Short mmCIF file of C-alpha atoms in Angstrom, two decimals:
data_model
loop_
_atom_site.label_atom_id
_atom_site.label_comp_id
_atom_site.label_asym_id
_atom_site.label_seq_id
_atom_site.Cartn_x
_atom_site.Cartn_y
_atom_site.Cartn_z
CA MET A 1 -0.18 0.08 0.15
CA ALA A 2 1.23 3.62 -0.52
CA GLY A 3 2.18 5.86 1.74
CA SER A 4 3.68 5.68 5.31
CA GLN A 5 2.21 2.79 7.60
CA PRO A 6 2.61 1.70 11.33
CA GLY A 7 3.69 -2.15 10.28
CA GLN A 8 5.87 -0.49 7.58
CA GLU A 9 7.82 1.57 9.56
CA HIS A 10 8.21 -0.26 12.98
CA TYR A 11 9.25 -3.72 11.03
CA ILE A 12 12.72 -4.68 11.41
CA PHE A 13 12.69 -7.49 9.29
CA ASP A 14 13.42 -8.27 5.49
CA ARG A 15 10.59 -9.84 3.43
CA ASP A 16 13.22 -11.61 1.29
CA HIS A 17 13.42 -15.60 0.93
CA LYS A 18 15.84 -15.93 3.93
CA SER A 19 13.17 -14.04 5.88
CA SER A 20 10.28 -16.52 4.81
CA ILE A 21 12.35 -19.35 5.94
CA ARG A 22 12.50 -17.98 9.70
CA LEU A 23 8.92 -17.66 9.73
CA ASN A 24 8.26 -21.01 8.37
CA TYR A 25 10.13 -22.25 10.59
CA GLN A 26 9.02 -20.16 13.33
CA HIS A 27 5.55 -21.41 12.65
CA ILE A 28 6.56 -25.28 12.98
CA LEU A 29 8.27 -23.99 16.74
CA ILE A 30 5.00 -22.83 17.92
CA LYS A 31 2.57 -25.66 16.19
CA LYS A 32 5.00 -27.97 17.89
CA LEU A 33 4.89 -25.72 21.33
CA CYS A 34 0.98 -25.88 20.95
CA ASN A 35 1.01 -29.41 20.33
CA ASP A 36 0.68 -29.67 16.85
CA GLN A 37 -2.71 -27.25 17.35
CA LEU A 38 -3.23 -24.27 15.04
CA LEU A 39 -6.39 -23.38 16.66
CA HIS A 40 -7.36 -23.31 20.54
CA PRO A 41 -9.35 -26.76 21.29
CA ALA A 42 -12.24 -24.74 22.63
CA ILE A 43 -12.31 -22.61 19.41
CA GLN A 44 -12.50 -26.18 17.62
CA GLN A 45 -14.76 -27.22 19.16
CA SER A 46 -17.36 -24.11 18.78
CA ILE A 47 -16.74 -24.01 15.13
CA ALA A 48 -17.04 -27.66 13.94
CA SER A 49 -20.50 -27.75 14.04
CA ARG A 50 -20.75 -24.91 11.53
CA SER A 51 -22.15 -24.83 7.85
CA SER A 52 -19.79 -22.24 6.61
CA ILE A 53 -16.67 -21.02 8.35
CA ARG A 54 -14.78 -18.06 7.34
CA VAL A 55 -10.81 -17.42 8.80
CA ALA A 56 -8.96 -14.19 8.97
CA ASP A 57 -5.37 -14.37 9.28
CA ILE A 58 -3.64 -11.41 10.48
CA ALA A 59 0.10 -10.24 9.06
CA THR A 60 -0.57 -13.82 7.34
CA GLY A 61 3.57 -13.97 5.77
CA THR A 62 4.08 -16.44 4.08
CA VAL A 63 0.73 -17.54 4.66
CA LEU A 64 1.56 -21.21 5.77
CA TRP A 65 -0.67 -21.21 9.15
CA LEU A 66 -3.55 -20.19 6.84
CA THR A 67 -2.69 -22.79 3.94
CA GLU A 68 -2.14 -25.44 6.62
CA LEU A 69 -6.04 -25.06 8.20
CA SER A 70 -7.32 -24.73 5.08
CA ASP A 71 -6.08 -28.68 4.86
CA ALA A 72 -7.56 -29.45 8.23
CA LEU A 73 -11.23 -27.67 8.02
CA PRO A 74 -14.05 -28.17 5.80
CA LYS A 75 -13.56 -27.43 2.14
CA ASN A 76 -16.04 -25.30 2.11
CA ALA A 77 -14.32 -23.07 4.69
CA GLN A 78 -13.05 -19.58 3.25
CA PHE A 79 -9.74 -18.32 4.55
CA HIS A 80 -8.68 -14.71 3.88
CA GLY A 81 -5.00 -13.31 4.55
CA PHE A 82 -4.14 -9.94 5.56
CA ASP A 83 -0.77 -8.31 5.21
CA ILE A 84 0.85 -5.15 4.88
CA SER A 85 2.91 -6.47 1.98
CA ARG A 86 2.64 -8.74 -0.54
CA ASN A 87 6.30 -9.54 -0.76
CA GLN A 88 6.16 -12.89 0.93
CA TYR A 89 2.95 -14.16 -0.71
CA PRO A 90 2.72 -17.27 -2.80
CA PRO A 91 1.72 -17.04 -6.41
CA ASN A 92 -2.43 -17.58 -6.30
CA GLU A 93 -2.31 -20.35 -8.67
CA TRP A 94 -0.29 -22.36 -5.52
CA LEU A 95 -2.89 -21.75 -3.24
CA PRO A 96 -5.90 -23.59 -2.36
CA ASN A 97 -8.90 -22.42 -4.34
CA ASN A 98 -10.33 -21.27 -1.03
CA VAL A 99 -7.59 -19.28 -0.31
CA SER A 100 -7.41 -15.76 -0.83
CA LEU A 101 -4.59 -12.76 0.28
CA HIS A 102 -5.10 -8.83 0.26
CA GLU A 103 -2.52 -6.17 1.00
CA HIS A 104 -3.38 -4.55 3.90
CA ASP A 105 -2.69 -2.64 7.30
CA ALA A 106 -3.94 -4.39 10.28
CA PHE A 107 -3.74 -1.03 12.27
CA LYS A 108 -6.44 0.71 9.36
CA PRO A 109 -10.30 -0.05 8.87
CA PHE A 110 -10.88 -2.93 6.91
CA ALA A 111 -13.37 -2.80 3.46
CA PRO A 112 -17.00 -2.78 3.93
CA GLU A 113 -17.03 -6.39 2.89
CA PHE A 114 -15.18 -8.25 5.09
CA LEU A 115 -16.56 -6.40 8.15
CA GLY A 116 -18.61 -8.96 11.11
CA THR A 117 -17.88 -11.78 8.54
CA PHE A 118 -15.51 -13.91 10.38
CA ASP A 119 -15.55 -17.04 12.49
CA VAL A 120 -12.14 -16.49 13.62
CA VAL A 121 -9.76 -14.13 13.27
CA ASN A 122 -5.95 -15.26 13.75
CA LEU A 123 -3.31 -12.74 15.26
CA ARG A 124 0.47 -14.09 15.48
CA PHE A 125 3.78 -12.87 15.94
CA PHE A 126 2.59 -9.02 16.30
CA ILE A 127 4.52 -7.72 19.24
CA THR A 128 7.45 -6.39 18.03
CA LEU A 129 4.75 -4.05 16.61
CA LEU A 130 3.02 -3.13 19.35
CA ASN A 131 2.75 -0.85 22.57
CA GLY A 132 0.31 0.59 25.23
CA LYS A 133 -0.36 3.56 22.73
CA ASN A 134 -1.83 1.07 19.63
CA VAL A 135 -2.70 -2.22 21.23
CA GLN A 136 -6.20 -1.04 21.75
CA SER A 137 -7.07 0.46 18.92
CA LEU A 138 -5.29 -2.35 16.81
CA LEU A 139 -7.85 -4.82 19.09
CA SER A 140 -10.93 -2.55 18.13
CA ASN A 141 -10.15 -2.48 14.67
CA LEU A 142 -9.93 -6.55 14.38
CA LYS A 143 -13.37 -6.99 16.09
CA THR A 144 -14.80 -5.33 13.49
CA LEU A 145 -13.97 -8.26 11.33
CA LEU A 146 -15.87 -10.67 13.62
CA GLU A 147 -19.47 -12.22 13.31
CA PRO A 148 -21.54 -12.21 16.43
CA ASP A 149 -20.11 -15.51 17.46
CA GLY A 150 -16.81 -15.15 16.34
CA PHE A 151 -13.49 -15.63 18.20
CA LEU A 152 -10.46 -13.44 18.09
CA HIS A 153 -7.04 -15.97 18.60
CA TRP A 154 -4.24 -14.33 19.99
CA LEU A 155 -0.92 -15.86 20.48
CA ASP A 156 2.33 -13.58 21.09
CA PHE A 157 5.68 -13.90 22.79
CA ASP A 158 6.08 -12.48 26.15
CA PRO A 159 9.37 -10.38 25.70
CA GLN A 160 9.07 -9.37 29.66
CA SER A 161 9.41 -13.03 30.32
CA ALA A 162 12.94 -13.89 28.36
CA ARG A 163 16.08 -14.68 30.92
CA ALA A 164 19.05 -16.26 29.71
CA ILE A 165 19.59 -19.66 31.01
CA ALA A 166 21.95 -22.42 30.78
CA ILE A 167 22.62 -26.27 31.19
CA ARG A 168 25.32 -25.53 33.47
CA PRO A 169 25.13 -22.73 35.77
CA SER A 170 29.03 -21.77 35.45
CA LEU A 171 28.59 -21.52 32.09
CA TYR A 172 29.88 -17.91 30.64
CA MET A 173 27.10 -16.26 28.32
CA PRO A 174 27.90 -12.96 27.97
CA ARG A 175 26.07 -12.48 24.87
CA THR A 176 23.21 -14.23 24.98
CA GLU A 177 22.59 -12.35 28.35
CA SER A 178 22.88 -8.88 26.21
CA VAL A 179 20.57 -10.44 23.84
CA VAL A 180 17.84 -10.67 26.64
CA SER A 181 18.48 -6.94 27.51
CA ILE A 182 17.71 -5.73 24.17
CA MET A 183 14.53 -7.72 23.86
CA ARG A 184 13.38 -6.61 27.04
CA LYS A 185 14.32 -3.07 26.43
CA ALA A 186 12.83 -2.77 22.82
CA GLN A 187 9.46 -3.76 24.45
CA HIS A 188 9.46 -2.02 27.76
CA ASP A 189 5.67 -1.31 28.40
CA VAL A 190 4.76 -4.89 27.89
CA ASP A 191 4.39 -5.18 31.55
CA LEU A 192 2.46 -2.39 31.45
CA TRP A 193 -0.34 -3.34 29.60
CA LEU A 194 -0.42 -7.35 28.81
CA PRO A 195 -1.74 -7.53 32.38
CA ARG A 196 -4.65 -5.58 31.78
CA TYR A 197 -5.76 -7.71 28.89
CA THR A 198 -9.15 -8.00 30.29
CA ASP A 199 -9.45 -4.05 30.23
CA LEU A 200 -7.69 -3.80 26.81
CA TYR A 201 -10.22 -6.51 25.40
CA GLU A 202 -13.45 -4.85 26.99
CA ALA A 203 -12.17 -1.20 25.89
CA ALA A 204 -12.50 -2.74 22.51
CA GLY A 205 -15.61 -4.35 22.58
CA LEU A 206 -14.19 -7.80 23.66
CA HIS A 207 -14.85 -10.42 26.07
CA ALA A 208 -11.65 -12.32 27.06
CA THR A 209 -12.80 -15.79 27.34
CA VAL A 210 -9.43 -17.79 27.70
CA TYR A 211 -5.99 -16.49 28.61
CA GLU A 212 -3.26 -19.41 28.90
CA ARG A 213 0.74 -18.94 29.16
CA VAL A 214 2.65 -21.12 26.98
CA GLN A 215 6.17 -22.41 28.32
CA LEU A 216 9.10 -23.09 26.12
CA ARG A 217 9.70 -26.95 26.48
CA ASP A 218 13.51 -28.19 26.97
CA HIS A 219 13.62 -30.39 23.53
CA LEU A 220 12.40 -27.18 21.51
CA ARG A 221 15.01 -24.59 22.63
CA PRO A 222 17.46 -25.82 19.77
CA MET A 223 14.85 -24.70 17.40
CA TRP A 224 14.12 -21.45 19.57
CA ASN A 225 18.26 -20.29 19.33
CA HIS A 226 17.91 -21.09 15.80
CA CYS A 227 15.28 -18.48 15.46
CA HIS A 228 17.21 -15.74 17.23
CA ILE A 229 20.56 -16.30 14.99
CA MET A 230 18.30 -15.91 11.76
CA GLY A 231 16.56 -13.08 12.65
CA MET A 232 20.10 -11.57 14.12
CA GLU A 233 21.28 -11.97 10.69
CA GLU A 234 18.46 -10.50 9.10
CA LEU A 235 19.46 -7.57 11.09
CA ALA A 236 22.94 -7.73 10.30
CA ARG A 237 22.12 -8.05 6.39
CA ARG A 238 19.57 -5.36 6.97
CA THR A 239 22.35 -2.59 8.86
CA SER A 240 24.61 -3.53 5.95
CA GLN A 241 22.41 -2.47 3.32
CA ALA A 242 21.18 0.87 5.40
CA THR A 243 25.07 1.69 5.63
CA GLY A 244 26.37 0.91 2.45
CA SER A 245 28.48 -1.53 3.80
CA SER A 246 27.60 -4.86 2.41
CA ASP A 247 30.63 -4.99 -0.05
CA CYS A 248 32.88 -3.77 3.01
CA LYS A 249 36.10 -6.16 3.50
CA GLN A 250 35.55 -5.49 7.36
CA PRO A 251 33.25 -7.87 9.00
CA SER A 252 30.59 -6.04 10.82
CA PRO A 253 30.20 -5.88 15.03
CA LEU A 254 26.69 -7.33 14.46
CA LEU A 255 28.22 -10.54 12.71
CA GLN A 256 30.86 -11.14 14.87
CA GLN A 257 28.17 -10.97 18.21
CA ILE A 258 25.77 -13.32 16.01
CA LYS A 259 29.15 -15.87 15.96
CA ASP A 260 29.60 -14.88 19.71
CA LEU A 261 25.88 -16.06 20.44
CA GLU A 262 26.17 -19.15 18.07
CA ALA A 263 29.06 -20.02 20.13
CA GLU A 264 27.29 -20.05 23.25
CA PHE A 265 24.30 -21.36 22.52
CA ALA A 266 26.27 -24.76 21.29
CA GLN A 267 27.45 -24.95 24.61
CA GLY A 268 24.12 -24.87 26.38
CA ALA A 269 22.93 -21.44 26.72
CA SER A 270 19.47 -20.18 25.57
CA ILE A 271 16.75 -17.70 26.01
CA ASP A 272 13.78 -18.90 27.95
CA ALA A 273 10.72 -17.46 27.05
CA GLN A 274 6.78 -17.36 27.70
CA TRP A 275 3.99 -17.11 25.14
CA PHE A 276 0.66 -16.24 25.94
CA LEU A 277 -2.44 -16.99 24.21
CA ILE A 278 -5.68 -14.64 24.43
CA ILE A 279 -8.93 -15.78 22.84
CA GLY A 280 -11.46 -13.18 23.18
CA LYS A 281 -15.55 -12.60 21.64
CA ILE A 282 -17.53 -9.71 20.98
CA LEU A 283 -19.14 -8.51 24.34
CA ASP A 284 -22.90 -9.22 24.76
CA THR A 285 -24.33 -5.91 25.73
CA GLN A 286 -27.85 -7.03 26.32
CA ASN A 287 -26.39 -8.84 29.73
#
């Protein structure tokens, strides 16, 4: 979309093939974290008996979550993916017939034909774009997509839960601790608004029916470590492009930091973390 948009201004990663690989890898990790479930069981049970199902995926990226869900739900279900950029979309010819993709900024009003039409609105991996000033407006905007008995399904990482851990207390891991510090500072106000999720949802006209914390399990830590490495490599490439130093013979300090982090991870360091899952429904104003 033309013009300056909130998502474009603050999205810190690339949208090239390496970025798509990271997103797909991250999707597999989160799917394993959720016991191979794409939707919370409470939503699956509720929509199972509906004659027709419509699902919207916000910031759909490479569309992997949406296309996997299209395989799991009835063939007459309809799936719509929204993202501020089409750069990571596959060709339409490679999509299932019931999957449609759109270029749209999730902070902006949606087209009238989408309003009040979705059984499920899915939001994942959006935390880096949110703060105390814009989170409520985003929720209010997504609520407009829901049909009266629809669900807002939000799964995200809590950066304030991050902490450096290791398999041995004696392991020296300054780079891991530095990355944790950066993560927590980048989303410094999450602790001010996430604990108030019920108030935020109510202000947006939603009732939070489920709130769960999901802990990273030990056997998934290697995948989580890989996600950090790939993310930092993206940042290094973007920094190099921005400064015009991609052809410079002097290695970037960030590249050395990535090597240091990779070495610490190989010795048994990791970043402990929790995810949160919030399910919301439209408030019943008659009660």
